[in-house]
Amino acid sequence: MIRIENISKSFDRLEVLKRISLQIPRGQATGIVGPNGSGKTTLIKMILGLVKPDEGTIQVADKELNGHFEYRHLIGYMPQIARYPENMKVRELIDFIKEVRNDEAVFEQELIEEFELTRELNKPLRNLSGGYRQKVGACIAMMFDPLILILDEPTAGLDPQSSQRFKRRLEHEKDKGKTILLTSHIMSEIEELTDHLVFLLEGKIRYDGSMNDLMQDTREPHLEAAVARMMEENL
Amino acid sequence: MRTTLRILQYEWKDLLRGKWVAGYGIFFLVLTDLLLRFAGSGANVLISLTNVMLLFIPLAALIYGVLYLYQSREFVELLLAQPISRNSLYWGIYGGLSVPLTGAFLVGVALPLTWHGVWTSEALASALLVLGMGSLLTLLFIGLGFWLGFAFYEDRIKGFGFALIAWLVMAVLYDALVLLVIYVFGDYPLEKPVLAMSVLNPIDLARIVILLKFDISALMGYTGAVFSRFFGSAWGMVAALFCMGLWWSIPLWRGQRIFTKRDF
């Protein structure tokens, strides 16, 4: 679904990604993990076209990204920090994104109810707590029923109940055959939700393969221990 | 185009709700009204208004342009992740910012002019010119703010600092600089260098256009007087307007180039 070939990226003199190649498989959930500054967010932003690679190519649905924007109809994106124009109401923001995208918002009502946003719809976004803003972000990312979901630390800021609901929803989307790309610092969450794992370390891919294989290879009971072990081996 | 208009529309709605655009309009409303009450006839009022406008609009527009970009960073990222082109987004943001600010200025000045009956007097053409120049300065300095804002997107202090310095130089220090040049090089023919210097400053250009219209050479300053003599009023105005057009389009175009190429 997403094919990345020999991507490099530097910011000033700092090399963030070093000749990375990988494929995000169609219809599966892929988790990207790695310590802070390992290049996770940069990688996601490159797929979205927010950051342009210094070299290498990226293909989404067999089309190379080359300054195009139409392919983003296929993608729902939930950013790490959800900040919106302060005076805009939730309802207006949702309508705005609908108009800008010009896609049908298939799950709009369903998601508003599921994330308990009904009572917040007429509130300005500045009055919303971080968790609710995050839910608005989730709603915007998922309501157009996109083929690909890209979620950057989606559950940070959500209370346990909302987090659970969000994860159930994600599983549901996965069952429908969506391609999901997820970053998180919570290893148990990655373990719970994803089938495929990409472990980035200092701008390089340290592991790229199925979650099961990793657990078997490292003989660790949990992903956290397996990742910690890979980091130690790298030292 | 459709997307640009959508962005523009939502943004200006959002900004109008923020109180300070209204405050900006009210400032001009109160100022114009007070001037009309206490400063006498149409021409005097318009000249006083011009003096305040030449200082205040560039400052407000520059800071507004730069600050808005820094404040809406995450929102811009969210929109860039949607299927829209960067060009649509850029012009949408620019329009969404400049329309309300220009509107606030126009309404703020035009209302008192209306209820004091200036529109029907012979000052009508001059009043329209002042409104036009104020609008052009707003559009121009928001564009300049965009250029600085996107050029120093990662370093807000620098972007903000350069915006303030740009204003200080153009609005305050420039006349002193011109005077200094005239004083130091007084023995040489200076018409052409001074003409060139005035073209380098959009605030000076706006002042020249307005004062050429009022035909008050005493208030024009040296650059205005030179301009007037060099071009004659009508041609002087056209030349000054053309240079202002360049001042409007070049920074805005540079800003757009940076915006379409940069990483977010």
XYZ file of C-alpha atoms in Angstrom:
499
model
C 0.000 0.000 0.000
C 2.787 2.376 0.941
C 6.226 1.769 -0.505
C 9.216 3.729 0.700
C 12.519 3.451 -1.114
C 15.900 4.769 -0.053
C 14.547 7.772 1.748
C 16.970 10.172 3.396
C 16.237 13.383 5.196
C 18.381 15.884 7.047
C 17.344 18.970 8.964
C 20.259 21.375 8.889
C 23.132 19.051 9.622
C 21.129 16.503 11.557
C 20.447 13.357 9.583
C 17.017 12.218 10.710
C 16.403 9.359 8.272
C 19.194 7.432 6.602
C 18.373 5.583 3.391
C 15.275 3.895 4.664
C 13.312 1.386 2.585
C 10.169 -0.301 3.749
C 6.697 -1.382 2.744
C 3.577 -0.802 4.768
C 1.416 -3.833 3.980
C -2.134 -3.371 2.755
C -4.962 -4.267 5.128
C -2.803 -4.570 8.212
C -1.956 -2.407 11.159
C 1.679 -1.358 11.277
C 3.216 0.114 14.393
C 6.193 2.437 14.194
C 8.174 2.551 17.401
C 11.447 4.086 18.406
C 12.915 6.446 20.984
C 12.351 10.197 20.826
C 14.034 11.716 17.816
C 14.319 8.444 15.947
C 12.454 9.844 12.938
C 8.916 8.430 13.428
C 7.039 11.660 12.964
C 9.278 12.703 10.057
C 8.515 9.410 8.326
C 4.771 9.907 8.790
C 4.959 13.482 7.597
C 6.788 12.361 4.476
C 4.005 9.947 3.608
C 1.559 12.824 4.040
C 3.642 15.127 1.852
C 4.279 17.574 4.696
C 8.010 16.905 4.610
C 9.849 16.361 1.347
C 12.635 13.770 1.223
C 16.169 14.800 0.250
C 16.437 11.629 -1.791
C 14.427 8.491 -2.441
C 10.829 7.896 -3.449
C 7.517 7.205 -1.756
C 4.566 5.499 -3.417
C 1.052 5.428 -2.032
C -1.399 3.089 -3.770
C 1.143 2.549 -6.568
C 1.521 6.241 -7.319
C 4.667 8.139 -6.622
C 4.275 11.264 -4.527
C 5.508 14.098 -6.600
C 3.891 17.203 -5.235
C 0.436 15.675 -5.858
C -2.285 16.104 -3.324
C -5.177 14.004 -4.668
C -3.846 10.816 -3.060
C -4.622 12.297 0.344
C -8.295 11.501 -0.307
C -7.189 7.980 0.622
C -5.687 9.051 3.935
C -7.131 10.004 7.297
C -4.551 11.643 9.549
C -4.659 12.258 13.247
C -1.778 14.481 14.402
C 0.124 14.210 17.648
C -0.842 17.657 18.903
C -4.427 18.581 18.206
C -4.644 22.371 18.037
C -7.264 24.211 16.049
C -8.392 27.818 15.537
C -9.535 28.819 18.990
C -12.777 30.556 18.162
C -14.044 27.907 15.779
C -16.741 25.606 17.089
C -16.404 21.839 16.843
C -19.342 21.670 14.444
C -17.766 24.315 12.219
C -14.411 22.581 12.168
C -15.999 19.291 11.117
C -18.039 21.040 8.413
C -14.966 22.928 7.283
C -12.883 19.787 6.819
C -15.826 18.198 5.006
C -15.979 21.077 2.570
C -12.241 21.218 2.075
C -12.010 17.487 1.398
C -15.166 17.266 -0.628
C -15.514 13.591 0.413
C -18.599 12.021 1.873
C -18.440 11.918 5.679
C -19.816 8.400 5.990
C -19.265 7.954 9.717
C -19.743 11.506 10.906
C -22.745 10.955 13.138
C -21.606 7.547 14.309
C -18.204 8.865 15.433
C -19.653 11.958 17.085
C -21.828 9.699 19.194
C -19.136 7.136 19.846
C -16.679 9.740 21.100
C -19.399 11.579 23.048
C -18.923 14.779 21.112
C -22.630 15.617 20.732
C -22.657 18.012 23.674
C -19.397 19.637 22.614
C -20.437 20.424 19.045
C -21.389 24.014 19.722
C -18.470 24.822 21.975
C -15.504 26.814 20.690
C -12.416 24.639 20.406
C -10.506 26.725 22.946
C -12.924 25.551 25.644
C -12.274 21.882 24.939
C -9.906 19.818 27.064
C -6.924 18.131 25.435
C -8.718 14.792 25.460
C -11.762 16.144 23.673
C -9.606 17.846 21.062
C -7.944 14.521 20.511
C -11.366 12.947 19.997
C -12.250 15.641 17.485
C -9.006 14.766 15.691
C -9.931 11.079 15.674
C -13.373 11.893 14.326
C -11.922 13.997 11.498
C -9.399 11.293 10.615
C -11.951 8.477 10.463
C -15.228 9.994 9.337
C -14.480 9.861 5.610
C -13.872 6.122 5.746
C -10.391 6.453 4.188
C -8.436 3.416 3.054
C -5.377 4.428 5.037
C -5.343 5.694 8.614
C -2.238 7.442 9.892
C -2.282 8.051 13.605
C 0.496 9.814 15.476
C 0.304 9.040 19.206
C -3.473 8.835 19.035
C -4.284 7.849 22.610
C -2.028 10.386 24.355
C -4.395 12.541 26.380
C -7.389 10.205 26.212
C -8.924 8.867 29.424
C -8.904 5.062 29.816
C -12.511 4.661 28.718
C -12.108 6.764 25.589
C -8.821 5.091 24.864
C -10.539 1.683 25.007
C -13.310 2.864 22.723
C -10.807 4.275 20.312
C -8.906 1.007 20.203
C -12.071 -1.011 19.592
C -12.901 1.302 16.746
C -9.439 0.839 15.319
C -9.768 -2.932 15.495
C -13.065 -2.650 13.726
C -11.452 -0.575 10.974
C -8.668 -3.124 10.682
C -11.198 -5.915 10.295
C -12.717 -3.976 7.424
C -9.379 -4.157 5.642
C -7.997 -0.698 6.355
C -4.295 -0.055 6.261
C -3.312 1.497 9.561
C -0.078 3.190 10.476
C 0.345 3.977 14.136
C 3.001 5.453 16.363
C 2.861 5.246 20.119
C 5.083 5.341 23.151
C 2.835 2.830 24.849
C 4.262 -0.520 23.832
C 1.321 -2.526 25.147
C -0.911 -0.544 22.831
C 1.247 -1.278 19.793
C 1.332 -4.921 20.821
C -2.440 -4.996 21.174
C -3.292 -3.244 17.937
C -0.695 -3.968 15.324
C 0.410 -7.000 13.327
C 3.478 -5.521 11.763
C 6.250 -3.635 13.481
C 8.829 -1.134 12.306
C 11.443 -0.209 14.851
C 13.389 2.949 14.063
C 16.624 3.755 15.795
C 18.763 6.763 14.991
C 17.163 7.180 11.586
C 17.611 3.583 10.486
C 15.323 0.604 10.491
C 16.366 -1.750 13.222
C 13.478 -4.148 12.729
C 10.818 -4.516 10.065
C 8.633 -7.587 10.229
C 5.695 -9.253 11.854
C 5.032 -8.826 15.532
C 4.860 -12.590 16.091
C 8.253 -13.202 14.537
C 9.806 -10.562 16.745
C 8.408 -12.074 19.909
C 9.611 -15.508 18.876
C 13.057 -14.306 17.880
C 13.724 -12.325 21.019
C 11.928 -14.821 23.307
C 10.616 -11.939 25.377
C 7.100 -12.018 26.841
C 6.264 -8.409 25.962
C 7.048 -5.965 23.196
C 8.497 -3.492 25.667
C 11.138 -6.002 26.746
C 11.814 -6.999 23.144
C 12.316 -3.381 22.067
C 14.493 -2.630 25.105
C 16.608 -5.608 24.215
C 17.048 -4.465 20.636
C 18.120 -1.044 21.892
C 20.666 -2.599 24.235
C 22.047 -4.786 21.489
C 22.563 -1.704 19.419
C 24.737 -0.002 22.027
C -10.205 28.090 -6.352
C -13.153 26.512 -4.580
C -10.916 25.288 -1.764
C -9.204 28.674 -1.489
C -12.556 30.378 -1.076
C -13.675 27.856 1.548
C -10.523 28.413 3.572
C -10.816 32.162 3.188
C -14.422 32.140 4.255
C -13.903 30.027 7.358
C -10.885 31.920 8.412
C -12.360 35.340 8.231
C -15.408 34.135 10.097
C -13.083 32.836 12.771
C -11.082 36.057 12.909
C -14.103 38.305 13.069
C -15.102 36.448 16.195
C -11.733 37.198 17.746
C -12.276 40.587 19.290
C -9.168 42.375 18.248
C -10.034 42.788 14.581
C -13.145 44.588 15.808
C -10.937 46.596 18.187
C -8.763 47.573 15.240
C -11.825 48.824 13.342
C -13.106 50.697 16.390
C -9.730 52.394 16.791
C -10.039 53.861 13.292
C -13.677 54.715 13.868
C -12.979 56.659 17.050
C -9.901 58.314 15.561
C -11.675 59.457 12.397
C -14.701 60.644 14.323
C -12.600 62.641 16.802
C -10.555 64.176 14.004
C -13.692 65.184 12.138
C -15.158 66.735 15.294
C -12.089 68.623 16.417
C -9.679 69.039 13.501
C -11.913 70.949 11.141
C -12.381 70.452 7.445
C -12.123 67.343 5.268
C -8.617 67.839 3.902
C -7.030 68.506 7.318
C -8.706 65.465 8.791
C -7.617 63.260 5.926
C -4.008 64.389 6.268
C -3.990 63.732 10.023
C -5.632 60.386 9.404
C -2.997 59.604 6.778
C -0.214 60.309 9.257
C -1.635 57.903 11.832
C -2.461 55.354 9.153
C 1.057 55.384 7.712
C 2.490 54.496 11.106
C -0.134 52.186 12.462
C -1.348 50.035 9.540
C 2.107 48.679 8.611
C 2.789 47.780 12.244
C -0.553 46.061 12.795
C -0.497 44.235 9.439
C 3.091 43.022 9.798
C 2.634 41.733 13.331
C -0.750 40.255 12.498
C 0.693 38.464 9.434
C 3.671 37.001 11.272
C 1.831 36.117 14.482
C -1.032 34.407 12.734
C 1.322 32.041 10.933
C 3.023 31.095 14.171
C -0.242 30.624 16.016
C -1.891 28.462 13.406
C 1.012 26.127 12.761
C -0.764 22.938 13.775
C -3.883 23.930 11.924
C -1.864 24.531 8.762
C -0.350 21.069 9.215
C -3.774 19.509 9.599
C -4.960 21.208 6.421
C -1.826 20.228 4.531
C -2.614 16.610 5.402
C -5.946 17.001 3.570
C -6.263 16.598 -0.188
C -5.695 20.242 -1.055
C -2.849 21.940 -2.852
C -0.410 24.155 -1.002
C -1.214 27.037 -3.322
C -4.904 26.939 -2.443
C -4.016 26.916 1.218
C -1.565 29.808 0.931
C -3.987 32.096 -0.877
C -6.791 30.995 1.405
C -4.829 31.972 4.501
C -3.700 35.234 2.928
C -7.210 36.159 1.850
C -8.664 35.036 5.156
C -6.313 37.380 6.983
C -6.273 40.382 4.728
C -10.005 40.609 4.012
C -11.093 41.125 7.666
C -8.252 43.498 8.502
C -8.821 45.611 5.389
C -12.557 45.473 6.043
C -12.144 46.654 9.639
C -10.065 49.622 8.479
C -12.481 50.534 5.676
C -15.575 50.331 7.863
C -13.860 52.130 10.745
C -12.897 55.090 8.565
C -15.863 55.129 6.195
C -18.607 55.256 8.847
C -17.564 58.571 10.451
C -16.874 60.001 6.991
C -20.463 59.113 6.136
C -22.143 60.607 9.169
C -20.054 63.745 8.964
C -21.060 64.134 5.335
C -17.540 64.036 3.863
C -18.675 61.914 0.940
C -20.721 64.697 -0.516
C -18.019 67.337 -0.175
C -15.191 68.026 -2.603
C -12.919 65.877 -0.439
C -14.585 62.743 -1.826
C -11.790 61.815 -4.224
C -9.117 62.404 -1.570
C -11.077 60.365 0.973
C -11.352 57.483 -1.477
C -7.634 57.695 -2.132
C -6.855 57.548 1.604
C -9.111 54.499 1.965
C -7.459 52.881 -1.049
C -3.944 53.525 0.215
C -4.832 52.214 3.677
C -6.177 49.023 2.103
C -3.149 48.642 -0.125
C -0.811 49.114 2.841
C -2.731 46.452 4.771
C -2.498 43.949 1.919
C 1.139 44.793 1.311
C 2.330 44.499 4.890
C 0.431 41.276 5.573
C 2.260 39.908 2.517
C 5.570 41.130 3.888
C 4.673 39.553 7.242
C 3.973 36.263 5.436
C 7.339 36.353 3.768
C 9.173 36.986 7.032
C 6.973 34.517 8.899
C 7.586 31.649 6.493
C 11.262 32.515 5.992
C 11.777 32.188 9.770
C 9.101 29.605 10.474
C 11.247 27.661 12.916
C 12.643 30.710 14.653
C 9.762 32.844 15.835
C 11.852 35.365 17.691
C 13.815 36.108 14.520
C 10.685 36.347 12.357
C 8.996 38.627 14.855
C 12.156 40.639 15.407
C 12.739 41.225 11.713
C 9.108 42.280 11.298
C 9.526 44.897 14.035
C 12.838 46.075 12.614
C 11.334 46.317 9.116
C 8.559 48.494 10.504
C 10.913 50.640 12.543
C 13.167 51.260 9.555
C 10.380 51.977 7.066
C 8.050 53.965 9.291
C 10.401 55.781 11.625
C 14.057 55.717 10.672
C 13.729 56.093 6.925
C 13.136 59.837 6.866
C 16.113 60.354 9.119
C 18.212 58.238 6.793
C 17.144 60.247 3.761
C 17.918 63.460 5.619
C 21.305 62.123 6.591
C 22.095 61.258 2.984
C 21.011 64.723 1.877
C 23.060 66.362 4.624
C 26.211 64.355 3.938
C 26.055 64.485 0.146
C 24.500 67.936 -0.101
C 27.088 69.095 -2.633
C 26.081 66.519 -5.214
C 22.989 66.295 -7.447
C 20.707 64.110 -5.327
C 17.397 63.955 -7.147
C 17.845 60.547 -8.635
C 19.337 58.831 -5.552
C 16.577 60.261 -3.364
C 13.982 59.138 -5.868
C 15.470 55.688 -5.745
C 15.432 55.767 -1.949
C 11.749 56.614 -1.775
C 10.925 53.741 -4.118
C 12.609 51.428 -1.625
C 10.070 52.252 1.063
C 6.371 51.446 0.548
C 5.290 53.698 3.405
C 7.069 56.607 1.776
C 5.416 55.710 -1.523
C 1.954 55.724 0.048
C 2.654 59.084 1.656
C 3.807 60.507 -1.677
C 0.711 59.276 -3.508
C -1.620 60.824 -0.955
C 0.254 64.094 -0.656
C 0.572 64.430 -4.424
C -3.188 64.290 -4.471
C -3.485 66.963 -1.790
C -0.772 68.959 -3.510
C 0.796 70.148 -0.278
C 4.492 70.136 -0.973
C 5.319 71.494 2.486
C 4.148 68.219 4.009
C 5.649 65.951 1.405
C 9.105 65.824 2.774
C 12.101 65.929 0.507
C 11.304 62.688 -1.330
C 7.757 63.809 -2.081
C 8.920 67.131 -3.412
C 11.451 65.430 -5.656
C 8.847 62.962 -6.843
C 6.413 65.711 -7.608
C 8.984 67.707 -9.568
C 10.340 64.679 -11.381
C 7.118 63.132 -12.591
C 4.509 65.852 -12.322
C 1.499 64.870 -10.240
C -0.317 62.354 -12.424
C 2.760 60.481 -13.618
C 4.269 60.627 -10.147
C 1.203 58.933 -8.786
C 1.210 56.220 -11.422
C 4.922 55.542 -10.877
C 4.466 55.419 -7.110
C 1.469 53.107 -7.444
C 3.411 50.825 -9.766
C 6.244 50.576 -7.243
C 3.730 49.818 -4.495
C 2.330 47.078 -6.683
C 5.804 45.577 -6.839
C 6.105 45.908 -3.069
C 2.852 44.048 -2.696
C 3.491 41.244 -5.150
C 7.168 40.407 -4.653
C 7.103 39.548 -0.908
C 3.803 37.733 -1.338
C 5.231 35.700 -4.196
C 8.430 34.955 -2.240
C 6.296 33.847 0.704
C 4.306 31.555 -1.573
C 7.502 30.020 -2.997
C 8.777 29.265 0.486
C 5.398 27.908 1.587
C 5.075 25.494 -1.333
C 8.599 24.162 -0.897
C 9.203 23.998 2.820
C 8.821 21.108 5.259
C 6.133 21.262 7.924
